[in-house]
Tab-separated table of C-alpha atoms in Angstrom:
chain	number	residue	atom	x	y	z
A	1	UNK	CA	-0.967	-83.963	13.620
A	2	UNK	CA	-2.005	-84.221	17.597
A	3	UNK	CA	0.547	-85.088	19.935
A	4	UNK	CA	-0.469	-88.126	22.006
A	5	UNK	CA	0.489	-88.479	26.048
A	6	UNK	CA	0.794	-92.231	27.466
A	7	UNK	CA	1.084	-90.997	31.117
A	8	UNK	CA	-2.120	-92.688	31.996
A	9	UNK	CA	-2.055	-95.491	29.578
A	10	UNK	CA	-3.601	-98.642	30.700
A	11	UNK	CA	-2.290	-102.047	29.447
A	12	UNK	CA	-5.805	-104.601	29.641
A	13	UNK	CA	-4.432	-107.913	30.437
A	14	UNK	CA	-0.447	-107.508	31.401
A	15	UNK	CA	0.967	-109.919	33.989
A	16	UNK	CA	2.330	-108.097	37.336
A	17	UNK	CA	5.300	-107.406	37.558
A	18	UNK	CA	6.079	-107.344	33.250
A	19	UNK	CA	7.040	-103.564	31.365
A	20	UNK	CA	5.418	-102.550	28.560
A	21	UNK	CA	5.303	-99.066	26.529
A	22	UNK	CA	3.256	-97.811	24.073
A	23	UNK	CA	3.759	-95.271	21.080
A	24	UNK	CA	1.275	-94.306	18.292
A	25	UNK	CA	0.118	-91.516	16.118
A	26	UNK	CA	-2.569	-89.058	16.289
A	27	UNK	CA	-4.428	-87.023	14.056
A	28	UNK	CA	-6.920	-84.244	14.307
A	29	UNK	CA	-9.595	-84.487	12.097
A	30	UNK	CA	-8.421	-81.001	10.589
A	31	UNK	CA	-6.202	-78.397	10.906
A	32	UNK	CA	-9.015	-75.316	12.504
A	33	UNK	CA	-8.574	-73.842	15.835
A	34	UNK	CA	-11.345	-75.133	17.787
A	35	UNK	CA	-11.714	-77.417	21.488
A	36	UNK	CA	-13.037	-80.713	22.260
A	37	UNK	CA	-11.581	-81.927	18.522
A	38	UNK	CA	-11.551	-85.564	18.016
A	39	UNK	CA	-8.166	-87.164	17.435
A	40	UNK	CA	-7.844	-90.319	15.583
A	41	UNK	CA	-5.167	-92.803	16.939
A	42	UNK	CA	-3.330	-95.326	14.633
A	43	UNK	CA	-0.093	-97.391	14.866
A	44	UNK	CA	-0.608	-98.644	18.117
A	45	UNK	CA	2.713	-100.318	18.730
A	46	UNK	CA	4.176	-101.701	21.768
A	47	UNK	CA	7.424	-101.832	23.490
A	48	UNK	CA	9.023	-102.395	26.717
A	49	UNK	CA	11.411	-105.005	28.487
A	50	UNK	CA	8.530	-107.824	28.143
A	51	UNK	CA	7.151	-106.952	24.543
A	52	UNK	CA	8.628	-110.121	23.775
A	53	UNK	CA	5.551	-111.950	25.336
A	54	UNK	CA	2.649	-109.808	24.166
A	55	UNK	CA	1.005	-108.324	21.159
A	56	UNK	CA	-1.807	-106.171	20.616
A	57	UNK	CA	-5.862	-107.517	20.664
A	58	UNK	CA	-7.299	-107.682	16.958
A	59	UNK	CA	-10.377	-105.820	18.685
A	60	UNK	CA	-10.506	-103.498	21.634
A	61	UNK	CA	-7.944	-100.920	21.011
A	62	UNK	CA	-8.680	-97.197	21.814
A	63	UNK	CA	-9.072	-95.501	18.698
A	64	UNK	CA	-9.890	-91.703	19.532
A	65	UNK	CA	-9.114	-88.942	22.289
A	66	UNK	CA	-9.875	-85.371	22.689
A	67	UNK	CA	-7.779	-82.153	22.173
A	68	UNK	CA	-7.925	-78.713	21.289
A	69	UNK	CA	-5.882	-76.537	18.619
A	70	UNK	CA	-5.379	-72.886	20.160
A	71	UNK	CA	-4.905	-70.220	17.981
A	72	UNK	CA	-1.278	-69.665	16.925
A	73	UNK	CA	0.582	-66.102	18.132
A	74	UNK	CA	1.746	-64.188	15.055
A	75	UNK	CA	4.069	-61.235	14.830
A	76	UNK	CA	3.914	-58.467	12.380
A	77	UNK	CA	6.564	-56.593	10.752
A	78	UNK	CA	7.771	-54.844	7.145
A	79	UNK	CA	4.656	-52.163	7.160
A	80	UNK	CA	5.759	-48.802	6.121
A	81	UNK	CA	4.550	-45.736	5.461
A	82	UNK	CA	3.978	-43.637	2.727
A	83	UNK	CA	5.541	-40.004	1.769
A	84	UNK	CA	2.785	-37.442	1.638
A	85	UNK	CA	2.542	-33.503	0.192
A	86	UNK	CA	1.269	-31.511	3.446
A	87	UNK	CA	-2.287	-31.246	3.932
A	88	UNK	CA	-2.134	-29.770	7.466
A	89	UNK	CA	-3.216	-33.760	9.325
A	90	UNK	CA	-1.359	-36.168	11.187
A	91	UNK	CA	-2.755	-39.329	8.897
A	92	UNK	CA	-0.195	-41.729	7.317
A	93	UNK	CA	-0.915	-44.037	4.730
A	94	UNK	CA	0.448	-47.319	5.658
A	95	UNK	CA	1.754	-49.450	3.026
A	96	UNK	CA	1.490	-53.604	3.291
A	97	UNK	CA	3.291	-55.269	0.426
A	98	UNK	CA	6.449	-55.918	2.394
A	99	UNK	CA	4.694	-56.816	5.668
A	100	UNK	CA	5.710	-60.205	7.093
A	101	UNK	CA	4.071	-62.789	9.270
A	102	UNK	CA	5.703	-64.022	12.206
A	103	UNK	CA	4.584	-67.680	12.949
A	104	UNK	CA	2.309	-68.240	10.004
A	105	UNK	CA	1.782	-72.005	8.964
A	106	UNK	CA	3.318	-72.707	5.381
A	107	UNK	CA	0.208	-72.532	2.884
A	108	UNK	CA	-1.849	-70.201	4.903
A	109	UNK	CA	-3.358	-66.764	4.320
A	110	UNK	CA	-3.400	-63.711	6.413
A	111	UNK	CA	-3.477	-60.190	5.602
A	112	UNK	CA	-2.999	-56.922	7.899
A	113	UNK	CA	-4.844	-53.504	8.547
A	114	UNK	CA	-3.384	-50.392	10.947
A	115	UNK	CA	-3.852	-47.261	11.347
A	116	UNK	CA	-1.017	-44.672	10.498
A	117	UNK	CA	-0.207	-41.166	12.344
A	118	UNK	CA	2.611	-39.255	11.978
A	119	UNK	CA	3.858	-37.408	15.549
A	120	UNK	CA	2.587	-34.292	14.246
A	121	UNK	CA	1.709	-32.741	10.446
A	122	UNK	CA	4.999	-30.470	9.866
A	123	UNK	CA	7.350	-31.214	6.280
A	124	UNK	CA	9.817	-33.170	6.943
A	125	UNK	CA	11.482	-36.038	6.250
A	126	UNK	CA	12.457	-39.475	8.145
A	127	UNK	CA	9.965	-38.602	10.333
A	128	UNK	CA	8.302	-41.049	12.670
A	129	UNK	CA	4.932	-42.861	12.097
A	130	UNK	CA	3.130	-44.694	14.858
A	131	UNK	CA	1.498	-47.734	13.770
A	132	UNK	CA	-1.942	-48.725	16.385
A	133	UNK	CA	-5.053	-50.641	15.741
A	134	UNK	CA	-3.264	-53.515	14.044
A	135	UNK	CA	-6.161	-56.045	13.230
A	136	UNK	CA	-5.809	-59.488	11.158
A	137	UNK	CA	-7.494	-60.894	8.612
A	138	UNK	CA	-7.260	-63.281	5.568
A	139	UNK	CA	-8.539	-66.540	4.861
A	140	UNK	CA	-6.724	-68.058	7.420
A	141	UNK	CA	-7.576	-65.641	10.070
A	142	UNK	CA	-9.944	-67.934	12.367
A	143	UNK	CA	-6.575	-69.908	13.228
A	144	UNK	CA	-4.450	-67.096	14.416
A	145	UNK	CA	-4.509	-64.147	16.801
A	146	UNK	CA	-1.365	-61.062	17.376
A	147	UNK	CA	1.248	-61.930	20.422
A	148	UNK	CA	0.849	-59.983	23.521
A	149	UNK	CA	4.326	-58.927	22.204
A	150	UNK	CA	6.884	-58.385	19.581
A	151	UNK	CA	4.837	-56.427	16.924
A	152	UNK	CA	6.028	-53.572	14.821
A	153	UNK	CA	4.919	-50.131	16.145
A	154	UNK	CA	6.397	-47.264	14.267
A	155	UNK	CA	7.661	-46.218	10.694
A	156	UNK	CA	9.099	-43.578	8.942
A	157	UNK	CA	7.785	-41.096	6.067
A	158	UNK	CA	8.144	-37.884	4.323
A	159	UNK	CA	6.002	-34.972	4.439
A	160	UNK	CA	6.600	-33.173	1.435
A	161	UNK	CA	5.978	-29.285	0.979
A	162	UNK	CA	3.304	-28.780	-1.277
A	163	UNK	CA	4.200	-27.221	-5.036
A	164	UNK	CA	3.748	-23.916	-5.552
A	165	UNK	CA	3.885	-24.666	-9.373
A	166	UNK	CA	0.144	-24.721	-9.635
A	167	UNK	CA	-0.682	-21.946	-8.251
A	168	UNK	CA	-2.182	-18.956	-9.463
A	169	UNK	CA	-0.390	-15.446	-9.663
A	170	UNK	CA	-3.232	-12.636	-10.383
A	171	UNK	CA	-2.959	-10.409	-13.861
A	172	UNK	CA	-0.813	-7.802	-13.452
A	173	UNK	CA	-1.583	-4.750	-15.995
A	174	UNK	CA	0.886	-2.914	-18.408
A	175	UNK	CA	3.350	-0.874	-16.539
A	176	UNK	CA	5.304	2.325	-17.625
A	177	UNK	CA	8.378	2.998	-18.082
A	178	UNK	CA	10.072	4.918	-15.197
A	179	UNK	CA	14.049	4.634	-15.314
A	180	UNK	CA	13.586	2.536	-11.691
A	181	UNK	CA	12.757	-0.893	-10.989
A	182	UNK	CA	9.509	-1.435	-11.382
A	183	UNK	CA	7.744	-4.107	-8.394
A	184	UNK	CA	3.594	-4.454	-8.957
A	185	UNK	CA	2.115	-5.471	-6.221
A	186	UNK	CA	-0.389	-9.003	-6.920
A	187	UNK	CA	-1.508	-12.179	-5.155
A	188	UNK	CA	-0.855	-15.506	-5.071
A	189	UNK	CA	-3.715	-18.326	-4.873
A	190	UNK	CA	-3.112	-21.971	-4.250
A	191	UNK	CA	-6.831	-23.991	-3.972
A	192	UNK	CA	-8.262	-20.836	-3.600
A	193	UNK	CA	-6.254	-19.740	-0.470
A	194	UNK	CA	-4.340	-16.607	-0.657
A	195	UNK	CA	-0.614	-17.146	0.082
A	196	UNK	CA	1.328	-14.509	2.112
A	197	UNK	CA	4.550	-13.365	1.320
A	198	UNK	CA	7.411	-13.479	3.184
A	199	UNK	CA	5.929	-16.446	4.942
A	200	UNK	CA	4.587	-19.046	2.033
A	201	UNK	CA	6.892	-17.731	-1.304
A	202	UNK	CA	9.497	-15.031	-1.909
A	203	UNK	CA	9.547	-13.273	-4.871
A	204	UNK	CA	12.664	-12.406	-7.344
A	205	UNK	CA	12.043	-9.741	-9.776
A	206	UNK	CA	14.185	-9.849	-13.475
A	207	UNK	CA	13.938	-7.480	-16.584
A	208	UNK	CA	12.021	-4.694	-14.605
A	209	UNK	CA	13.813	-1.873	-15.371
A	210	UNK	CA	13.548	-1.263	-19.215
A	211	UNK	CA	10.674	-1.656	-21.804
A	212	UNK	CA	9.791	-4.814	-22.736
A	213	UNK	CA	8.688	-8.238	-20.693
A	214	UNK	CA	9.385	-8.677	-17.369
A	215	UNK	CA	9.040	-11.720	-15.069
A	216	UNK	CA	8.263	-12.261	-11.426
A	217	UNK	CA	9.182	-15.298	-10.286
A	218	UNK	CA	7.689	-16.879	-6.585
A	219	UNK	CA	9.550	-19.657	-4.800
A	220	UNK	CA	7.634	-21.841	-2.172
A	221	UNK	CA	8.687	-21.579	1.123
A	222	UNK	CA	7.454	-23.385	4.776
A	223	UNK	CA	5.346	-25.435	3.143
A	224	UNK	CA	5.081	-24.930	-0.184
A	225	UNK	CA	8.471	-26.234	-2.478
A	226	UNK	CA	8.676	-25.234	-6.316
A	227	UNK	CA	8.253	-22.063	-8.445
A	228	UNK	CA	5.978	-20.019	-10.767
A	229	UNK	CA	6.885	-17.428	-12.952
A	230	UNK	CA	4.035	-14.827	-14.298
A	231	UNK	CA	5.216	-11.852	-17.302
A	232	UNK	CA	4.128	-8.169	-17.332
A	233	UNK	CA	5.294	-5.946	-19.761
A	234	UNK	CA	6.727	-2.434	-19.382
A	235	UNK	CA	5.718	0.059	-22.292
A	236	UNK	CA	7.509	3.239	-22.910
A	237	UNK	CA	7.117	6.081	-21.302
A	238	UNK	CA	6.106	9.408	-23.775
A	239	UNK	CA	8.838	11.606	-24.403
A	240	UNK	CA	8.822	15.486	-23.870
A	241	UNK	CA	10.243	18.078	-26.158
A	242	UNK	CA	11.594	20.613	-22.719
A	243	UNK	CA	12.741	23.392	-25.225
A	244	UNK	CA	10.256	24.577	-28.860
A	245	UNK	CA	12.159	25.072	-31.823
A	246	UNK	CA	11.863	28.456	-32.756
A	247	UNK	CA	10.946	29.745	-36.049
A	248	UNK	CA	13.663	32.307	-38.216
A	249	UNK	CA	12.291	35.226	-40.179
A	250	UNK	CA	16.009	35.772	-42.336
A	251	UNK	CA	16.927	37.258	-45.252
A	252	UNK	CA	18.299	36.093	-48.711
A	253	UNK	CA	22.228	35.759	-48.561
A	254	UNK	CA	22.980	33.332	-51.395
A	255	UNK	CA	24.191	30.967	-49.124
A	256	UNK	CA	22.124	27.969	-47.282
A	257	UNK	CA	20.674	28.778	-43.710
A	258	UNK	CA	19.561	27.350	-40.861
A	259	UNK	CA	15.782	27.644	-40.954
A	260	UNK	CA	14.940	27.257	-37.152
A	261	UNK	CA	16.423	27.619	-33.544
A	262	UNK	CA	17.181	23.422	-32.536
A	263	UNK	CA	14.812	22.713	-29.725
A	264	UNK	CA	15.842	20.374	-26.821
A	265	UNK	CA	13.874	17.104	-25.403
A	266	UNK	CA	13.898	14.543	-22.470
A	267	UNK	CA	13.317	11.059	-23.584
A	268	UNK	CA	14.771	11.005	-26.834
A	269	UNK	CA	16.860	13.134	-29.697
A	270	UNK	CA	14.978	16.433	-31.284
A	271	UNK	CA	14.434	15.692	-35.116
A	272	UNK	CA	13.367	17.064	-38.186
A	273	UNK	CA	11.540	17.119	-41.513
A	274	UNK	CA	11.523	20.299	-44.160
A	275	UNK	CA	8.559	19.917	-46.904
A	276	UNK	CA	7.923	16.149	-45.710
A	277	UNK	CA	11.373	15.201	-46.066
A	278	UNK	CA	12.782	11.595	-43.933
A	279	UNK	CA	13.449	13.358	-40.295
A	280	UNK	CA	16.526	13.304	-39.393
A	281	UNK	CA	18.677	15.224	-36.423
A	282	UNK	CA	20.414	18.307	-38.341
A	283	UNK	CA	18.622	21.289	-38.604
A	284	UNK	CA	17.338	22.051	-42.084
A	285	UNK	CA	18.740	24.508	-44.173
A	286	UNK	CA	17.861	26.575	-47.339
A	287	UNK	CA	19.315	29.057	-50.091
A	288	UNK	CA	16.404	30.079	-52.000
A	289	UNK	CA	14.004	32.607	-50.646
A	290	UNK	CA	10.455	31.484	-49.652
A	291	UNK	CA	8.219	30.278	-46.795
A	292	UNK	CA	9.590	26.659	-45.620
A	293	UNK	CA	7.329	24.319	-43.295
A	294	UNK	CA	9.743	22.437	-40.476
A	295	UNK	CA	8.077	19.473	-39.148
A	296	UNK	CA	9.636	18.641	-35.829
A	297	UNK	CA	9.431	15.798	-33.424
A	298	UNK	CA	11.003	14.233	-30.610
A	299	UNK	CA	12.442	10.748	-31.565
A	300	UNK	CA	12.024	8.714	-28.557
A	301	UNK	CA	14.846	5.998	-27.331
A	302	UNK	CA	14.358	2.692	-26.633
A	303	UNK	CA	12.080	3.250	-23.238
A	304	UNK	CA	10.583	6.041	-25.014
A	305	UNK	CA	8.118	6.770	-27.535
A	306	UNK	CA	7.605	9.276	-30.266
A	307	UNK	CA	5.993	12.711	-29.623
A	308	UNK	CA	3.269	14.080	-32.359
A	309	UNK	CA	4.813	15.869	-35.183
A	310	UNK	CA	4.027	19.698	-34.814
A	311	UNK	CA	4.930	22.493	-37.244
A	312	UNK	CA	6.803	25.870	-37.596
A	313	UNK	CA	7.150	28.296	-40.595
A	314	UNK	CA	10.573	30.062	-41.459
A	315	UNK	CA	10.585	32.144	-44.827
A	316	UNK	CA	14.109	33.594	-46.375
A	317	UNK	CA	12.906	36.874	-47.800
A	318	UNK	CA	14.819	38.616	-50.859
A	319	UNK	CA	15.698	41.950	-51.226
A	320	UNK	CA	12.480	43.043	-52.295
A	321	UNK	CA	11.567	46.651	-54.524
A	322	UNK	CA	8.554	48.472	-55.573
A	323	UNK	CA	7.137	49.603	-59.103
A	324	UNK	CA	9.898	52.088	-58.877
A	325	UNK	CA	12.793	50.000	-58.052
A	326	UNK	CA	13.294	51.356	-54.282
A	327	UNK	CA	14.105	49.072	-52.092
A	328	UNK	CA	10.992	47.756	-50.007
A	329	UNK	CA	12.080	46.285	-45.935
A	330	UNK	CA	9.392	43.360	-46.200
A	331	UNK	CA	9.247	40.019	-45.311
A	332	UNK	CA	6.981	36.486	-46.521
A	333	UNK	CA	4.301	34.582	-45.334
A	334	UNK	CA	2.325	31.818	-46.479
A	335	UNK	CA	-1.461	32.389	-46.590
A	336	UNK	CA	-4.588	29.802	-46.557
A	337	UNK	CA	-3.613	28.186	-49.591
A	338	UNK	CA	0.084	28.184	-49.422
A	339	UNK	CA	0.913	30.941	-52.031
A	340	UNK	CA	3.448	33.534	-50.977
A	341	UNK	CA	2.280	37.210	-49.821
A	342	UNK	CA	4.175	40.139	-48.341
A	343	UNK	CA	4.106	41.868	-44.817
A	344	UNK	CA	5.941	45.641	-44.893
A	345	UNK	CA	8.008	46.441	-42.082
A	346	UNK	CA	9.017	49.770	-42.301
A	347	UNK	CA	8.403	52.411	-44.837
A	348	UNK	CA	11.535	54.938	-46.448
A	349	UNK	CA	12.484	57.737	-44.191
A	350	UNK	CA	10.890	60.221	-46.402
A	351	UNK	CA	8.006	58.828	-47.621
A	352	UNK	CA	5.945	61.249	-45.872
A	353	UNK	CA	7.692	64.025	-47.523
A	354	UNK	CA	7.402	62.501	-50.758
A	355	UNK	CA	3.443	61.760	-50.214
A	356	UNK	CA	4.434	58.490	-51.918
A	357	UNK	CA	2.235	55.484	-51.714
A	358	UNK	CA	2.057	52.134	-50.051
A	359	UNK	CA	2.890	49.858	-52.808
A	360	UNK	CA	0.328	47.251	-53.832
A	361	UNK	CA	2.980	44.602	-55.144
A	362	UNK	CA	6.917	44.340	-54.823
A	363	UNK	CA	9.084	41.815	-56.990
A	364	UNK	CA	12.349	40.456	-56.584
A	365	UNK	CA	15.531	40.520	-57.788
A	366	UNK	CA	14.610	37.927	-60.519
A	367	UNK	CA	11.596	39.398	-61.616
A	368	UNK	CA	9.198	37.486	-59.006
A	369	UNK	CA	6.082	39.758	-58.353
A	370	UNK	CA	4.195	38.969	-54.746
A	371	UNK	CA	1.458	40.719	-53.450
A	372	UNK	CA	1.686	42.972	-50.450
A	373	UNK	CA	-1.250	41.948	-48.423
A	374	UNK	CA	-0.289	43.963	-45.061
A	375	UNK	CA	1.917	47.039	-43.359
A	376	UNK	CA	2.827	46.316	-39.862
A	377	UNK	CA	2.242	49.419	-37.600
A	378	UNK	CA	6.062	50.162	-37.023
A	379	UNK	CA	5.585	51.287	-40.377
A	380	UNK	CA	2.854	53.956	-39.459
A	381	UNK	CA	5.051	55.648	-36.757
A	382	UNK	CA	6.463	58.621	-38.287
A	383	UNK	CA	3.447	59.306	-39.910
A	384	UNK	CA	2.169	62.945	-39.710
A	385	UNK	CA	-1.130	62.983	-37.844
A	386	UNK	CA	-2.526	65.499	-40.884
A	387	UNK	CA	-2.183	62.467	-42.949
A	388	UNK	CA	-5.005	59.644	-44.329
A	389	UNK	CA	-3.403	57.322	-45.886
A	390	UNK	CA	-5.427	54.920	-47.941
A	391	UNK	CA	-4.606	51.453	-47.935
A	392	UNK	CA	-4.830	49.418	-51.457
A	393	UNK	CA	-7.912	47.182	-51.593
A	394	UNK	CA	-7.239	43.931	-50.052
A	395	UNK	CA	-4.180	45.092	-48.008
A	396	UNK	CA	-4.353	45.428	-43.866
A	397	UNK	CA	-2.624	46.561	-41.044
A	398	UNK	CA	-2.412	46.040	-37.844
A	399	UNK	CA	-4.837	47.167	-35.302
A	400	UNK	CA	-3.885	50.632	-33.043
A	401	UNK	CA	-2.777	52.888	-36.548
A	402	UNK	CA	-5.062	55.492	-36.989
A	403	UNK	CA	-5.721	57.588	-40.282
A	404	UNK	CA	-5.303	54.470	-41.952
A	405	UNK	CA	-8.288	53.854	-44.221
């Protein structure tokens, strides 16, 4: 559609002095931007005070003119920007499916390019985005061109923190027990950058005291949002036996005794085991004469574990008499191959009178024989120095006695 002016129309062949008027329709011959375009005109019709005595010539009429179609202003709104995770720029990504077109002809096509920044690359949110470099294009862009004026020129976005989820907390090995809170030191790596504490992540410790599986847990902070949790485990400490047991040398009462002297340990509770027995914590006890093997251990407590089992010897000795029937001050052992032999202690107060001899077996008061396989040297001390005294074969003594063959 053109829009025709009649300001300079001229009327061939009107009388002086007679009005006429003119109206009739133009039309480009299309619809593009472009100068010099030819316009058709049609419907010539007439009108004025003296249309009453004229009409229009079958032949003559002007037909065309000249014109140009300008490109149309267009305004642009309803761009807006994206939320991003930080990545240390400035660049916003614009986004266009809202975006409207101020002025656009019905039926035509135009689309819209910008370029996004955001007024500087901190998180945050609802912050502003300056939209610049607006540039048009579509089908339809040949017939159009951006006002001077009126076009949208800022947005608003998110910059998110990144997550710390993803990132990498380094192995941390086996700790030990200690009774304190227990804080490794390790590293944290997001795309291969190493984080710093305090300033990217804190870190909350739980289950770092006692034995078993503890977890660290880091929680983004500045720019990082989020958490990752990494286990260690805490294995028991060894525990200590502070005090031995000791070992008892007693003699036969009838009644049960105590074998050994309790012993005392950090870490756990002192138990025991006679002849392979279940360990348990009171202190094994026996009637019967003979040489008894206490197993002992420290039982370690929860954060604790187990010390090796170790090994004492306690014997109950009888009242104990020679061939003759006196009475013989001797106690038990156990040799190589766990068979009962017999130490002497002290010899009768006149044996050295009586030029008796060092018996080679004593028995019991049931009849038991055992073999006398040694003389301690308190035996030896009253011993006159005029005096060999010869030992039965296979039986010892200690070293330092003299005239002892």
């Amino acid at each position: 559609v053109a829009t025709l002016a009649y300001d300079a129309v001229v009327y061939g062949g009107i009388v002086e002095g007679d009005a006429l008027t003119l109206t009739a329709k133009g039309t480009f011959a299309d619809a593009n931007v472009g100068t010099e375009k030819q316009v058709t005109i049609t419907e010539l019709t007439l009108g004025g005070t003296s249309i009453a005595n004229y009409q229009l010539a079958e032949n003559g009429q002007q037909t065309t003119a000249t014109a140009s179609i300008a490109k149309k202003d267009i305004t642009i709104s309803g761009i807006s920007a994206q939320d991003k995770v930080y990545d240390g720029t400035t660049a916003a990504t614009l986004v266009y499916d809202n975006v409207v077109f101020g002025g656009i002809v019905n039926g035509d096509n135009l689309t819209v390019t910008a370029k996004g920044s955001f007024v500087d690359a901190n998180v945050g949110t609802g912050k502003e985005v300056t939209i610049t470099e607006l540039t048009l294009c579509g089908n339809s862009i040949a017939n159009y061109q951006l006002a001077e004026s009126g076009q949208q020129t800022t947005a608003t976005a998110a910059i998110i923190p990144k997550s710390i989820d993803v990132a990498i907390i380094s192995d941390i090995p086996a700790q030990v027990y200690s009774g304190e809170a227990i804080t490794p030191e390790f590293t944290v790596t997001f795309d291969g950058v190493t984080l710093q504490s305090g300033v990217d992540y804190t870190i909350a410790f739980a289950d770092n005291v006692e034995v078993g599986t503890a977890t660290i847990t880091v929680t983004g902070l500045g720019i990082y949002q989020g958490s990752v949790q990494k286990n260690f485990t805490i294995s028991k400490a060894p525990s200590v036996i502070t005090l031995d047991p000791q070992p008892l040398t007693l003699d036969y009462t009838g009644e049960a005794q105590p074998l050994i002297v309790a012993g005392e340990a950090a870490g756990g509770t002192m138990v025991y085991s006679l002849d392979g027995e279940p360990f348990t914590t009171e202190l094994p006890v026996r009637t019967e004469a003979g040489v008894y093997t206490v197993s002992y251990k420290v039982q370690g407590d929860n954060n604790h574990s187990d010390t090796d089992v170790l090994t004492l010897k306690s014997s109950i000795t009888p009242t104990l008499a020679d061939e003759s029937g006196n009475e013989v001050d001797a106690d038990f052992i156990e040799n190589e191959v766990g068979d009962i032999e017999v130490v002497i202690n002290t010899l009768p107060e006149d044996f050295w009178e009586n030029t008796s001899t060092i018996p080679s077996t004593v028995s019991d008061e049931h009849g038991n024989e055992y073999d006398v396989t040694q003389v301690s040297a308190e035996a030896f001390e009253e011993m006159p120095t005029d005096i060999i005294v010869v030992l039965p074969e296979g039986m010892s003594t200690t070293e330092g006695v003299t005239n002892v063959i």
